[in-house]
mmCIF file of C-alpha atoms and ligand atoms in Angstrom:
data_model
loop_
_atom_site.group_PDB
_atom_site.id
_atom_site.type_symbol
_atom_site.label_atom_id
_atom_site.label_comp_id
_atom_site.label_asym_id
_atom_site.label_seq_id
_atom_site.Cartn_x
_atom_site.Cartn_y
_atom_site.Cartn_z
ATOM 1 C CA MET A 1 41.887 -77.653 76.238
ATOM 2 C CA VAL A 2 43.296 -79.578 73.271
ATOM 3 C CA THR A 3 47.101 -79.792 73.287
ATOM 4 C CA SER A 4 48.576 -79.758 69.772
ATOM 5 C CA VAL A 5 51.993 -81.310 69.181
ATOM 6 C CA LEU A 6 53.407 -79.707 66.040
ATOM 7 C CA PRO A 7 56.812 -79.907 64.303
ATOM 8 C CA ILE A 8 58.927 -76.771 64.208
ATOM 9 C CA THR A 9 58.025 -75.114 60.918
ATOM 10 C CA LYS A 10 57.805 -71.444 60.041
ATOM 11 C CA GLU A 11 54.038 -71.638 60.274
ATOM 12 C CA ASN A 12 54.009 -73.340 63.658
ATOM 13 C CA ILE A 13 56.590 -70.924 65.049
ATOM 14 C CA GLU A 14 54.176 -68.117 64.044
ATOM 15 C CA ARG A 15 51.429 -69.946 65.916
ATOM 16 C CA ALA A 16 53.576 -70.271 69.011
ATOM 17 C CA LYS A 17 54.537 -66.603 68.730
ATOM 18 C CA GLU A 18 50.886 -65.559 68.615
ATOM 19 C CA LEU A 19 50.090 -67.645 71.680
ATOM 20 C CA VAL A 20 53.059 -66.366 73.721
ATOM 21 C CA THR A 21 52.352 -62.765 72.701
ATOM 22 C CA ALA A 22 48.761 -63.246 73.877
ATOM 23 C CA GLY A 23 50.037 -64.378 77.301
ATOM 24 C CA GLU A 24 49.705 -68.136 76.786
ATOM 25 C CA VAL A 25 52.217 -70.802 77.837
ATOM 26 C CA VAL A 26 53.671 -73.165 75.194
ATOM 27 C CA ALA A 27 56.311 -75.898 75.331
ATOM 28 C CA ILE A 28 59.470 -75.421 73.325
ATOM 29 C CA PRO A 29 62.432 -77.679 72.593
ATOM 30 C CA THR A 30 65.973 -76.788 73.657
ATOM 31 C CA GLU A 31 69.190 -78.769 73.368
ATOM 32 C CA THR A 32 69.097 -79.663 77.092
ATOM 33 C CA VAL A 33 65.474 -80.421 77.970
ATOM 34 C CA TYR A 34 62.090 -79.074 76.797
ATOM 35 C CA GLY A 35 60.921 -75.830 78.391
ATOM 36 C CA LEU A 36 57.499 -74.437 79.344
ATOM 37 C CA GLY A 37 57.704 -70.950 77.850
ATOM 38 C CA GLY A 38 55.895 -67.678 78.414
ATOM 39 C CA SER A 39 56.597 -63.967 78.043
ATOM 40 C CA ALA A 40 58.989 -62.692 80.748
ATOM 41 C CA PHE A 41 57.176 -59.325 80.587
ATOM 42 C CA ASP A 42 53.730 -60.728 81.319
ATOM 43 C CA ASP A 43 52.885 -61.214 85.017
ATOM 44 C CA ASN A 44 49.984 -63.511 84.271
ATOM 45 C CA ALA A 45 51.936 -65.727 81.886
ATOM 46 C CA VAL A 46 54.709 -66.117 84.475
ATOM 47 C CA LYS A 47 52.191 -66.885 87.212
ATOM 48 C CA ARG A 48 50.511 -69.410 84.904
ATOM 49 C CA ILE A 49 53.835 -71.226 84.431
ATOM 50 C CA PHE A 50 54.219 -71.678 88.196
ATOM 51 C CA GLU A 51 50.583 -72.768 88.455
ATOM 52 C CA VAL A 52 50.569 -75.300 85.617
ATOM 53 C CA LYS A 53 53.839 -76.885 86.798
ATOM 54 C CA GLY A 54 52.893 -76.810 90.490
ATOM 55 C CA ARG A 55 56.213 -75.056 91.073
ATOM 56 C CA PRO A 56 57.061 -73.585 94.474
ATOM 57 C CA ASN A 57 56.870 -69.799 94.210
ATOM 58 C CA ASP A 58 60.376 -69.190 95.553
ATOM 59 C CA ASN A 59 62.139 -71.006 92.705
ATOM 60 C CA PRO A 60 63.112 -68.424 90.021
ATOM 61 C CA LEU A 61 62.904 -68.932 86.265
ATOM 62 C CA ILE A 62 65.425 -68.607 83.449
ATOM 63 C CA ALA A 63 64.821 -66.030 80.670
ATOM 64 C CA HIS A 64 65.655 -67.432 77.204
ATOM 65 C CA VAL A 65 66.744 -65.059 74.456
ATOM 66 C CA HIS A 66 68.045 -65.386 70.880
ATOM 67 C CA ALA A 67 71.743 -64.928 70.139
ATOM 68 C CA ASP A 68 71.405 -61.288 68.943
ATOM 69 C CA TYR A 69 69.107 -60.066 71.731
ATOM 70 C CA ASP A 70 70.236 -56.808 73.374
ATOM 71 C CA LEU A 71 70.998 -57.931 76.918
ATOM 72 C CA SER A 72 71.143 -54.367 78.243
ATOM 73 C CA LYS A 73 67.337 -54.382 78.078
ATOM 74 C CA ILE A 74 67.180 -56.887 80.931
ATOM 75 C CA ILE A 75 70.523 -56.918 82.746
ATOM 76 C CA ASP A 76 72.001 -54.097 84.756
ATOM 77 C CA TYR A 77 75.670 -54.981 84.618
ATOM 78 C CA ASP A 78 77.600 -57.202 82.225
ATOM 79 C CA PRO A 79 80.825 -58.287 83.920
ATOM 80 C CA PRO A 80 83.907 -59.033 81.755
ATOM 81 C CA CYS A 81 83.882 -62.727 82.740
ATOM 82 C CA ALA A 82 80.330 -63.021 81.330
ATOM 83 C CA LYS A 83 81.381 -61.523 78.001
ATOM 84 C CA LEU A 84 84.192 -64.043 77.767
ATOM 85 C CA LEU A 85 81.987 -67.002 78.717
ATOM 86 C CA ARG A 86 79.271 -65.985 76.228
ATOM 87 C CA LYS A 87 81.827 -65.823 73.441
ATOM 88 C CA LYS A 88 83.188 -69.246 74.282
ATOM 89 C CA PHE A 89 80.044 -71.220 75.177
ATOM 90 C CA LEU A 90 76.929 -69.499 73.815
ATOM 91 C CA PRO A 91 74.603 -70.331 72.242
ATOM 92 C CA GLY A 92 74.736 -73.424 74.430
ATOM 93 C CA PRO A 93 73.813 -75.079 77.707
ATOM 94 C CA LEU A 94 75.170 -72.391 80.058
ATOM 95 C CA THR A 95 72.868 -70.047 82.005
ATOM 96 C CA LEU A 96 74.397 -66.880 83.501
ATOM 97 C CA VAL A 97 72.849 -65.062 86.480
ATOM 98 C CA TYR A 98 73.277 -61.264 86.197
ATOM 99 C CA PRO A 99 72.163 -58.231 88.205
ATOM 100 C CA SER A 100 68.679 -57.492 86.822
ATOM 101 C CA THR A 101 67.314 -54.221 85.493
ATOM 102 C CA GLY A 102 63.985 -55.238 87.017
ATOM 103 C CA LYS A 103 62.262 -54.794 83.617
ATOM 104 C CA VAL A 104 60.916 -58.307 83.435
ATOM 105 C CA SER A 105 57.966 -59.404 85.589
ATOM 106 C CA PRO A 106 58.870 -59.471 89.308
ATOM 107 C CA TYR A 107 57.524 -63.023 89.421
ATOM 108 C CA VAL A 108 60.379 -64.291 87.215
ATOM 109 C CA SER A 109 63.123 -63.999 89.840
ATOM 110 C CA CYS A 110 60.871 -64.469 92.883
ATOM 111 C CA GLY A 111 62.027 -61.263 94.558
ATOM 112 C CA LEU A 112 65.766 -61.696 93.863
ATOM 113 C CA ASN A 113 67.543 -58.753 92.254
ATOM 114 C CA THR A 114 69.219 -61.021 89.732
ATOM 115 C CA LEU A 115 68.056 -62.560 86.441
ATOM 116 C CA ALA A 116 69.141 -65.887 84.937
ATOM 117 C CA VAL A 117 69.591 -65.667 81.160
ATOM 118 C CA ARG A 118 70.139 -68.484 78.682
ATOM 119 C CA VAL A 119 70.762 -68.563 74.928
ATOM 120 C CA PRO A 120 69.846 -72.072 73.809
ATOM 121 C CA ALA A 121 71.720 -73.639 70.884
ATOM 122 C CA HIS A 122 68.731 -75.626 69.503
ATOM 123 C CA VAL A 123 68.036 -74.300 65.999
ATOM 124 C CA GLY A 124 64.276 -74.459 66.463
ATOM 125 C CA ALA A 125 64.486 -72.662 69.811
ATOM 126 C CA GLN A 126 66.622 -69.947 68.238
ATOM 127 C CA ALA A 127 64.146 -69.533 65.398
ATOM 128 C CA PHE A 128 61.245 -69.239 67.834
ATOM 129 C CA LEU A 129 63.089 -66.772 70.124
ATOM 130 C CA LYS A 130 64.131 -64.710 67.115
ATOM 131 C CA ALA A 131 60.473 -64.589 65.956
ATOM 132 C CA VAL A 132 59.095 -63.463 69.336
ATOM 133 C CA ASP A 133 62.097 -61.183 70.037
ATOM 134 C CA ILE A 134 61.332 -60.974 73.768
ATOM 135 C CA PRO A 135 62.788 -62.923 76.698
ATOM 136 C CA VAL A 136 60.849 -66.132 77.195
ATOM 137 C CA VAL A 137 60.960 -67.602 80.657
ATOM 138 C CA ALA A 138 60.991 -71.377 80.524
ATOM 139 C CA PRO A 139 61.462 -73.881 83.313
ATOM 140 C CA SER A 140 61.831 -77.506 82.341
ATOM 141 C CA ALA A 141 58.483 -78.678 80.948
ATOM 142 C CA ASN A 142 57.717 -81.293 83.606
ATOM 143 C CA LEU A 143 55.330 -81.240 86.503
ATOM 144 C CA SER A 144 57.234 -80.012 89.531
ATOM 145 C CA ARG A 145 59.328 -82.823 91.058
ATOM 146 C CA HIS A 146 58.811 -85.133 88.090
ATOM 147 C CA VAL A 147 61.569 -86.132 85.666
ATOM 148 C CA SER A 148 62.597 -83.405 83.162
ATOM 149 C CA PRO A 149 61.405 -83.993 79.571
ATOM 150 C CA THR A 150 63.759 -84.765 76.690
ATOM 151 C CA SER A 151 61.033 -85.335 74.060
ATOM 152 C CA ALA A 152 57.700 -83.826 73.037
ATOM 153 C CA ALA A 153 56.039 -87.074 74.179
ATOM 154 C CA HIS A 154 57.404 -86.573 77.697
ATOM 155 C CA VAL A 155 55.932 -83.057 77.762
ATOM 156 C CA TYR A 156 52.589 -84.384 76.478
ATOM 157 C CA ASP A 157 52.523 -87.008 79.269
ATOM 158 C CA ASP A 158 52.757 -84.252 81.897
ATOM 159 C CA PHE A 159 50.725 -81.439 80.281
ATOM 160 C CA ALA A 160 48.128 -82.843 77.883
ATOM 161 C CA GLY A 161 44.984 -80.747 78.245
ATOM 162 C CA LYS A 162 46.796 -78.054 80.234
ATOM 163 C CA ILE A 163 48.708 -76.120 77.552
ATOM 164 C CA PRO A 164 47.650 -75.339 73.966
ATOM 165 C CA LEU A 165 50.844 -76.206 72.060
ATOM 166 C CA ILE A 166 54.011 -78.267 72.200
ATOM 167 C CA LEU A 167 56.569 -77.445 69.503
ATOM 168 C CA ASP A 168 58.244 -80.745 68.657
ATOM 169 C CA GLY A 169 61.958 -80.253 67.964
ATOM 170 C CA GLY A 170 62.976 -83.902 68.261
ATOM 171 C CA GLU A 171 64.882 -85.493 71.108
ATOM 172 C CA ALA A 172 66.950 -83.147 73.228
ATOM 173 C CA VAL A 173 70.538 -84.112 72.515
ATOM 174 C CA GLY A 174 72.050 -82.734 75.737
ATOM 175 C CA GLY A 175 69.663 -84.384 78.136
ATOM 176 C CA ILE A 176 70.349 -82.576 81.434
ATOM 177 C CA GLU A 177 69.510 -78.963 82.286
ATOM 178 C CA SER A 178 71.965 -76.157 81.612
ATOM 179 C CA THR A 179 74.854 -75.305 83.877
ATOM 180 C CA VAL A 180 73.829 -72.309 86.036
ATOM 181 C CA LEU A 181 76.614 -69.857 86.891
ATOM 182 C CA ASP A 182 76.103 -66.730 89.009
ATOM 183 C CA VAL A 183 78.240 -63.910 87.625
ATOM 184 C CA SER A 184 76.571 -61.197 89.730
ATOM 185 C CA GLY A 185 79.119 -61.398 92.559
ATOM 186 C CA GLU A 186 82.863 -60.921 92.822
ATOM 187 C CA ILE A 187 83.786 -64.491 91.958
ATOM 188 C CA PRO A 188 81.560 -66.539 89.599
ATOM 189 C CA MET A 189 79.700 -69.236 91.484
ATOM 190 C CA LEU A 190 78.489 -72.516 90.050
ATOM 191 C CA LEU A 191 74.876 -73.025 91.178
ATOM 192 C CA ARG A 192 73.985 -76.079 89.075
ATOM 193 C CA PRO A 193 76.436 -78.410 87.263
ATOM 194 C CA GLY A 194 75.676 -79.281 83.628
ATOM 195 C CA LEU A 195 77.103 -79.955 80.222
ATOM 196 C CA VAL A 196 79.359 -76.899 80.252
ATOM 197 C CA THR A 197 81.617 -78.124 83.042
ATOM 198 C CA LYS A 198 83.324 -76.337 85.919
ATOM 199 C CA GLU A 199 86.645 -77.442 84.486
ATOM 200 C CA GLU A 200 85.843 -75.872 81.097
ATOM 201 C CA ILE A 201 84.661 -72.624 82.693
ATOM 202 C CA GLU A 202 87.848 -72.363 84.785
ATOM 203 C CA ARG A 203 90.012 -73.106 81.791
ATOM 204 C CA ALA A 204 88.254 -70.366 79.802
ATOM 205 C CA LEU A 205 88.522 -67.806 82.631
ATOM 206 C CA GLY A 206 92.024 -68.771 83.734
ATOM 207 C CA TYR A 207 91.055 -68.883 87.426
ATOM 208 C CA GLU A 208 89.102 -70.987 89.908
ATOM 209 C CA ILE A 209 85.416 -70.346 90.437
ATOM 210 C CA ALA A 210 83.314 -71.022 93.534
ATOM 211 C CA THR A 211 80.783 -73.810 93.863
ATOM 212 C CA MET A 212 77.653 -73.421 95.925
ATOM 213 C CA SER A 213 77.835 -75.754 98.885
ATOM 214 C CA GLU A 214 74.868 -77.945 99.772
ATOM 215 C CA PRO A 215 72.632 -75.671 101.858
ATOM 216 C CA LYS A 216 71.849 -76.411 105.483
ATOM 217 C CA GLN A 217 68.269 -76.629 106.772
ATOM 218 C CA GLY A 218 66.614 -73.218 106.858
ATOM 219 C CA GLU A 219 69.528 -71.437 105.201
ATOM 220 C CA ARG A 220 68.828 -68.748 102.585
ATOM 221 C CA VAL A 221 70.302 -69.836 99.290
ATOM 222 C CA LYS A 222 71.196 -68.145 96.009
ATOM 223 C CA SER A 223 69.416 -70.703 93.874
ATOM 224 C CA PRO A 224 66.336 -72.076 95.605
ATOM 225 C CA GLY A 225 65.807 -74.655 92.892
ATOM 226 C CA VAL A 226 68.654 -76.745 94.191
ATOM 227 C CA LEU A 227 66.759 -77.282 97.453
ATOM 228 C CA TYR A 228 63.834 -79.163 96.045
ATOM 229 C CA LYS A 229 63.532 -82.799 95.300
ATOM 230 C CA HIS A 230 63.712 -83.003 91.552
ATOM 231 C CA TYR A 231 63.829 -85.285 88.581
ATOM 232 C CA SER A 232 62.169 -88.181 90.363
ATOM 233 C CA PRO A 233 60.567 -91.156 88.666
ATOM 234 C CA ARG A 234 57.218 -92.158 90.176
ATOM 235 C CA CYS A 235 58.494 -95.588 91.236
ATOM 236 C CA PRO A 236 60.634 -96.055 94.347
ATOM 237 C CA THR A 237 64.396 -96.044 93.743
ATOM 238 C CA LYS A 238 67.463 -97.390 95.478
ATOM 239 C CA LEU A 239 70.882 -96.004 94.629
ATOM 240 C CA PHE A 240 74.139 -97.924 94.940
ATOM 241 C CA LYS A 241 77.769 -96.885 94.453
ATOM 242 C CA ALA A 242 79.664 -98.347 91.497
ATOM 243 C CA GLU A 243 81.595 -100.694 93.756
ATOM 244 C CA GLU A 244 78.403 -101.989 95.448
ATOM 245 C CA LYS A 245 77.181 -104.121 92.531
ATOM 246 C CA ALA A 246 76.980 -107.280 94.618
ATOM 247 C CA THR A 247 74.905 -105.514 97.308
ATOM 248 C CA ALA A 248 72.646 -104.083 94.611
ATOM 249 C CA LEU A 249 72.140 -107.558 93.128
ATOM 250 C CA GLN A 250 71.204 -108.847 96.584
ATOM 251 C CA ALA A 251 68.603 -106.089 96.846
ATOM 252 C CA CYS A 252 67.224 -106.986 93.430
ATOM 253 C CA LEU A 253 66.914 -110.678 94.403
ATOM 254 C CA THR A 254 65.206 -109.876 97.698
ATOM 255 C CA GLU A 255 62.626 -107.624 96.002
ATOM 256 C CA LYS A 256 62.055 -110.099 93.178
ATOM 257 C CA GLU A 257 61.260 -112.801 95.709
ATOM 258 C CA LYS A 258 58.571 -110.514 97.110
ATOM 259 C CA GLY A 259 57.071 -110.279 93.613
ATOM 260 C CA VAL A 260 58.292 -106.735 92.914
ATOM 261 C CA THR A 261 59.242 -106.004 89.279
ATOM 262 C CA VAL A 262 62.734 -104.550 89.311
ATOM 263 C CA ALA A 263 64.774 -102.711 86.682
ATOM 264 C CA VAL A 264 68.452 -101.860 86.997
ATOM 265 C CA LEU A 265 69.679 -98.502 85.765
ATOM 266 C CA ALA A 266 73.379 -98.656 85.027
ATOM 267 C CA GLU A 267 76.076 -97.832 82.554
ATOM 268 C CA GLU A 268 76.461 -100.186 79.612
ATOM 269 C CA GLY A 269 79.476 -101.899 81.204
ATOM 270 C CA ALA A 270 77.312 -103.255 84.042
ATOM 271 C CA ARG A 271 74.579 -104.632 81.770
ATOM 272 C CA LYS A 272 75.911 -108.168 81.427
ATOM 273 C CA TYR A 273 76.338 -108.668 85.179
ATOM 274 C CA PHE A 274 72.653 -107.999 85.880
ATOM 275 C CA GLU A 275 71.157 -109.454 82.701
ATOM 276 C CA GLU A 276 72.944 -112.784 83.253
ATOM 277 C CA ARG A 277 71.341 -112.891 86.672
ATOM 278 C CA GLY A 278 67.860 -112.359 85.223
ATOM 279 C CA PHE A 279 67.275 -108.610 85.663
ATOM 280 C CA ALA A 280 66.121 -106.045 83.089
ATOM 281 C CA VAL A 281 68.739 -103.369 82.546
ATOM 282 C CA LEU A 282 67.970 -99.802 81.463
ATOM 283 C CA SER A 283 71.315 -98.819 80.046
ATOM 284 C CA LEU A 284 72.661 -95.288 80.304
ATOM 285 C CA GLY A 285 75.234 -95.940 77.574
ATOM 286 C CA SER A 286 78.974 -95.671 77.962
ATOM 287 C CA THR A 287 80.223 -92.090 77.622
ATOM 288 C CA PRO A 288 79.345 -89.191 79.963
ATOM 289 C CA GLN A 289 77.539 -87.479 77.055
ATOM 290 C CA GLU A 290 75.473 -90.621 76.334
ATOM 291 C CA MET A 291 74.624 -90.924 80.013
ATOM 292 C CA ALA A 292 73.471 -87.290 80.192
ATOM 293 C CA ALA A 293 71.407 -87.691 77.031
ATOM 294 C CA SER A 294 69.667 -90.903 78.123
ATOM 295 C CA LEU A 295 69.206 -90.463 81.897
ATOM 296 C CA TYR A 296 65.747 -88.822 81.943
ATOM 297 C CA ALA A 297 64.270 -91.052 79.253
ATOM 298 C CA ARG A 298 65.427 -94.137 81.180
ATOM 299 C CA LEU A 299 63.924 -92.778 84.439
ATOM 300 C CA ARG A 300 60.587 -92.298 82.665
ATOM 301 C CA GLU A 301 60.791 -95.830 81.177
ATOM 302 C CA ALA A 302 61.452 -97.188 84.664
ATOM 303 C CA GLU A 303 58.348 -95.635 86.215
ATOM 304 C CA GLN A 304 56.147 -96.884 83.359
ATOM 305 C CA SER A 305 57.090 -100.542 83.445
ATOM 306 C CA PHE A 306 58.602 -101.364 86.829
ATOM 307 C CA GLN A 307 57.803 -101.168 90.525
ATOM 308 C CA LEU A 308 61.341 -100.527 91.699
ATOM 309 C CA LEU A 309 64.401 -98.962 90.133
ATOM 310 C CA VAL A 310 67.794 -100.070 91.399
ATOM 311 C CA ALA A 311 70.313 -97.515 90.152
ATOM 312 C CA ILE A 312 74.053 -98.058 90.095
ATOM 313 C CA GLU A 313 76.273 -94.958 89.966
ATOM 314 C CA PRO A 314 78.586 -94.989 86.957
ATOM 315 C CA ASN A 315 82.334 -95.308 87.576
ATOM 316 C CA GLU A 316 83.503 -92.155 85.936
ATOM 317 C CA GLN A 317 83.554 -88.844 87.797
ATOM 318 C CA GLY A 318 84.243 -85.149 87.135
ATOM 319 C CA GLY A 319 83.445 -83.111 84.016
ATOM 320 C CA VAL A 320 80.012 -83.891 82.556
ATOM 321 C CA MET A 321 79.603 -86.722 85.089
ATOM 322 C CA THR A 322 79.310 -84.161 87.907
ATOM 323 C CA GLY A 323 76.027 -83.024 86.347
ATOM 324 C CA VAL A 324 74.828 -86.550 85.622
ATOM 325 C CA MET A 325 75.586 -87.724 89.195
ATOM 326 C CA ASN A 326 73.891 -84.609 90.625
ATOM 327 C CA ARG A 327 70.648 -85.449 88.758
ATOM 328 C CA LEU A 328 70.855 -89.195 89.459
ATOM 329 C CA ARG A 329 71.341 -88.602 93.177
ATOM 330 C CA LYS A 330 68.428 -86.161 93.305
ATOM 331 C CA ALA A 331 66.219 -88.609 91.413
ATOM 332 C CA CYS A 332 66.995 -91.210 94.045
ATOM 333 C CA THR A 333 66.611 -89.001 97.127
ATOM 334 C CA SER A 334 63.613 -90.057 99.161
ATOM 335 C CA SER A 335 63.320 -87.004 101.406
ATOM 336 C CA ASP A 336 61.584 -83.890 100.120
ATOM 337 C CA VAL A 337 64.605 -81.716 100.562
ATOM 338 C CA ALA A 338 67.792 -82.721 98.789
ATOM 339 C CA HIS A 339 70.365 -82.156 101.503
HETATM 340 O O1 TXA B 401 68.461 -76.298 80.454
HETATM 341 C C1 TXA B 401 67.739 -75.528 81.135
HETATM 342 O O2 TXA B 401 68.188 -74.652 81.855
HETATM 343 C C2 TXA B 401 66.216 -75.738 81.038
HETATM 344 C C3 TXA B 401 65.778 -75.417 79.599
HETATM 345 C C4 TXA B 401 64.288 -75.415 79.427
HETATM 346 O O3 TXA B 401 66.360 -74.198 79.192
HETATM 347 N N1 TXA B 401 65.523 -74.949 82.011
HETATM 348 C C5 TXA B 401 65.564 -75.249 83.324
HETATM 349 O O4 TXA B 401 64.800 -74.413 84.108
HETATM 350 O O5 TXA B 401 66.198 -76.161 83.785
HETATM 351 P P1 TXA B 401 64.399 -74.765 85.614
HETATM 352 O O6 TXA B 401 63.410 -73.726 85.972
HETATM 353 O O7 TXA B 401 63.967 -76.170 85.704
HETATM 354 O O8 TXA B 401 65.705 -74.483 86.437
HETATM 355 C C6 TXA B 401 66.166 -73.161 86.653
HETATM 356 C C7 TXA B 401 67.271 -73.169 87.682
HETATM 357 C C8 TXA B 401 66.742 -73.413 89.070
HETATM 358 O O9 TXA B 401 67.695 -74.199 89.800
HETATM 359 C C9 TXA B 401 66.660 -71.975 89.640
HETATM 360 O O10 TXA B 401 66.749 -71.939 91.046
HETATM 361 C C10 TXA B 401 67.862 -71.318 88.961
HETATM 362 O O11 TXA B 401 67.883 -71.877 87.662
HETATM 363 N N2 TXA B 401 67.686 -69.846 88.863
HETATM 364 C C11 TXA B 401 66.836 -69.149 88.066
HETATM 365 N N3 TXA B 401 66.932 -67.823 88.270
HETATM 366 C C12 TXA B 401 67.866 -67.654 89.213
HETATM 367 C C13 TXA B 401 68.425 -66.507 89.861
HETATM 368 N N4 TXA B 401 68.015 -65.275 89.598
HETATM 369 N N5 TXA B 401 69.388 -66.735 90.783
HETATM 370 C C14 TXA B 401 69.800 -67.981 91.066
HETATM 371 N N6 TXA B 401 69.319 -69.116 90.499
HETATM 372 C C15 TXA B 401 68.368 -68.952 89.598
HETATM 373 MG MG1 MG B 402 63.438 -78.148 86.358
#
């Protein structure tokens, strides 16, 4: 199969619409990462998404809709907190998990009675979703366990020959996947941290929300996706705390002596320290937003040109950094299960 990479134009949106309506899977841009989209109503399209990604079949998908889509078609109950959060943050990088009507394919939520719904802010994504006017399920457009894609080129690297079309909407400005918040229970529960932060959600609601704790082995969890090793570059990684720079340098020197090519992934402030000592630095930038936007591209650069990535955790914590640290730690986890 030839994989076309086409800019988002009216004509190409029509092409993508035809493909999705016919049950095909196409890649679409969003403001967080690129997604691998198919019709939420089509069992075979949903199954194909799992198959082409190599995704475990107990990890549910997010349904993407345009800003004017009638949610009552797919969700059973719309709690007041969700209305408030939609008004404040959507369209944007916040996914809400609702009780489902069960109208979408049963494969979408992998047997759960809830449905995750997201309204992306990306103008091209909105135009595409408006054109198709159905919920489009879209996991991040990377092979399962690989680093999420923030450009059409990243998607092409993972899926060339496997999908017919990648709509190119430029570089994803957000850079890490949406915040996932379960609003189907009594108290909203944060399932995945992202660019809409826990602090912002609590400020908007006026009360504290719950956060899903790291699951124990064998435990049934609300969001199976958090269990799996994710976001990993194909080269080995070693992760160090911000205050362990000297230990990290020692590790770099030891590996270099063995002939291993090493890159250091760190915030801009740490660049000089490592460059002066002869190591290539892949800089994450300085602000939490810059670090979120650049993380996945740097991880993909690392695997292409180096045999080992030594990552240093940035200093700042909380807010957007909670999401960045979550992804960085998962990228550098060597076991299959991230707990
Ligand atoms: O930013 C994003 O959310 C991107 C773009 C493409 O929109 N999509 C994305 O999808 O990150 P994916 O499939 O890589 O991650 C979906 C996450 C997983 O952690 C999954 O477990 C969780 O959402 N999820 C989906 N449906 C759920 C449900 N019904 N209940 C709980 N968690 C759910
Ligand atoms: Mg993903």
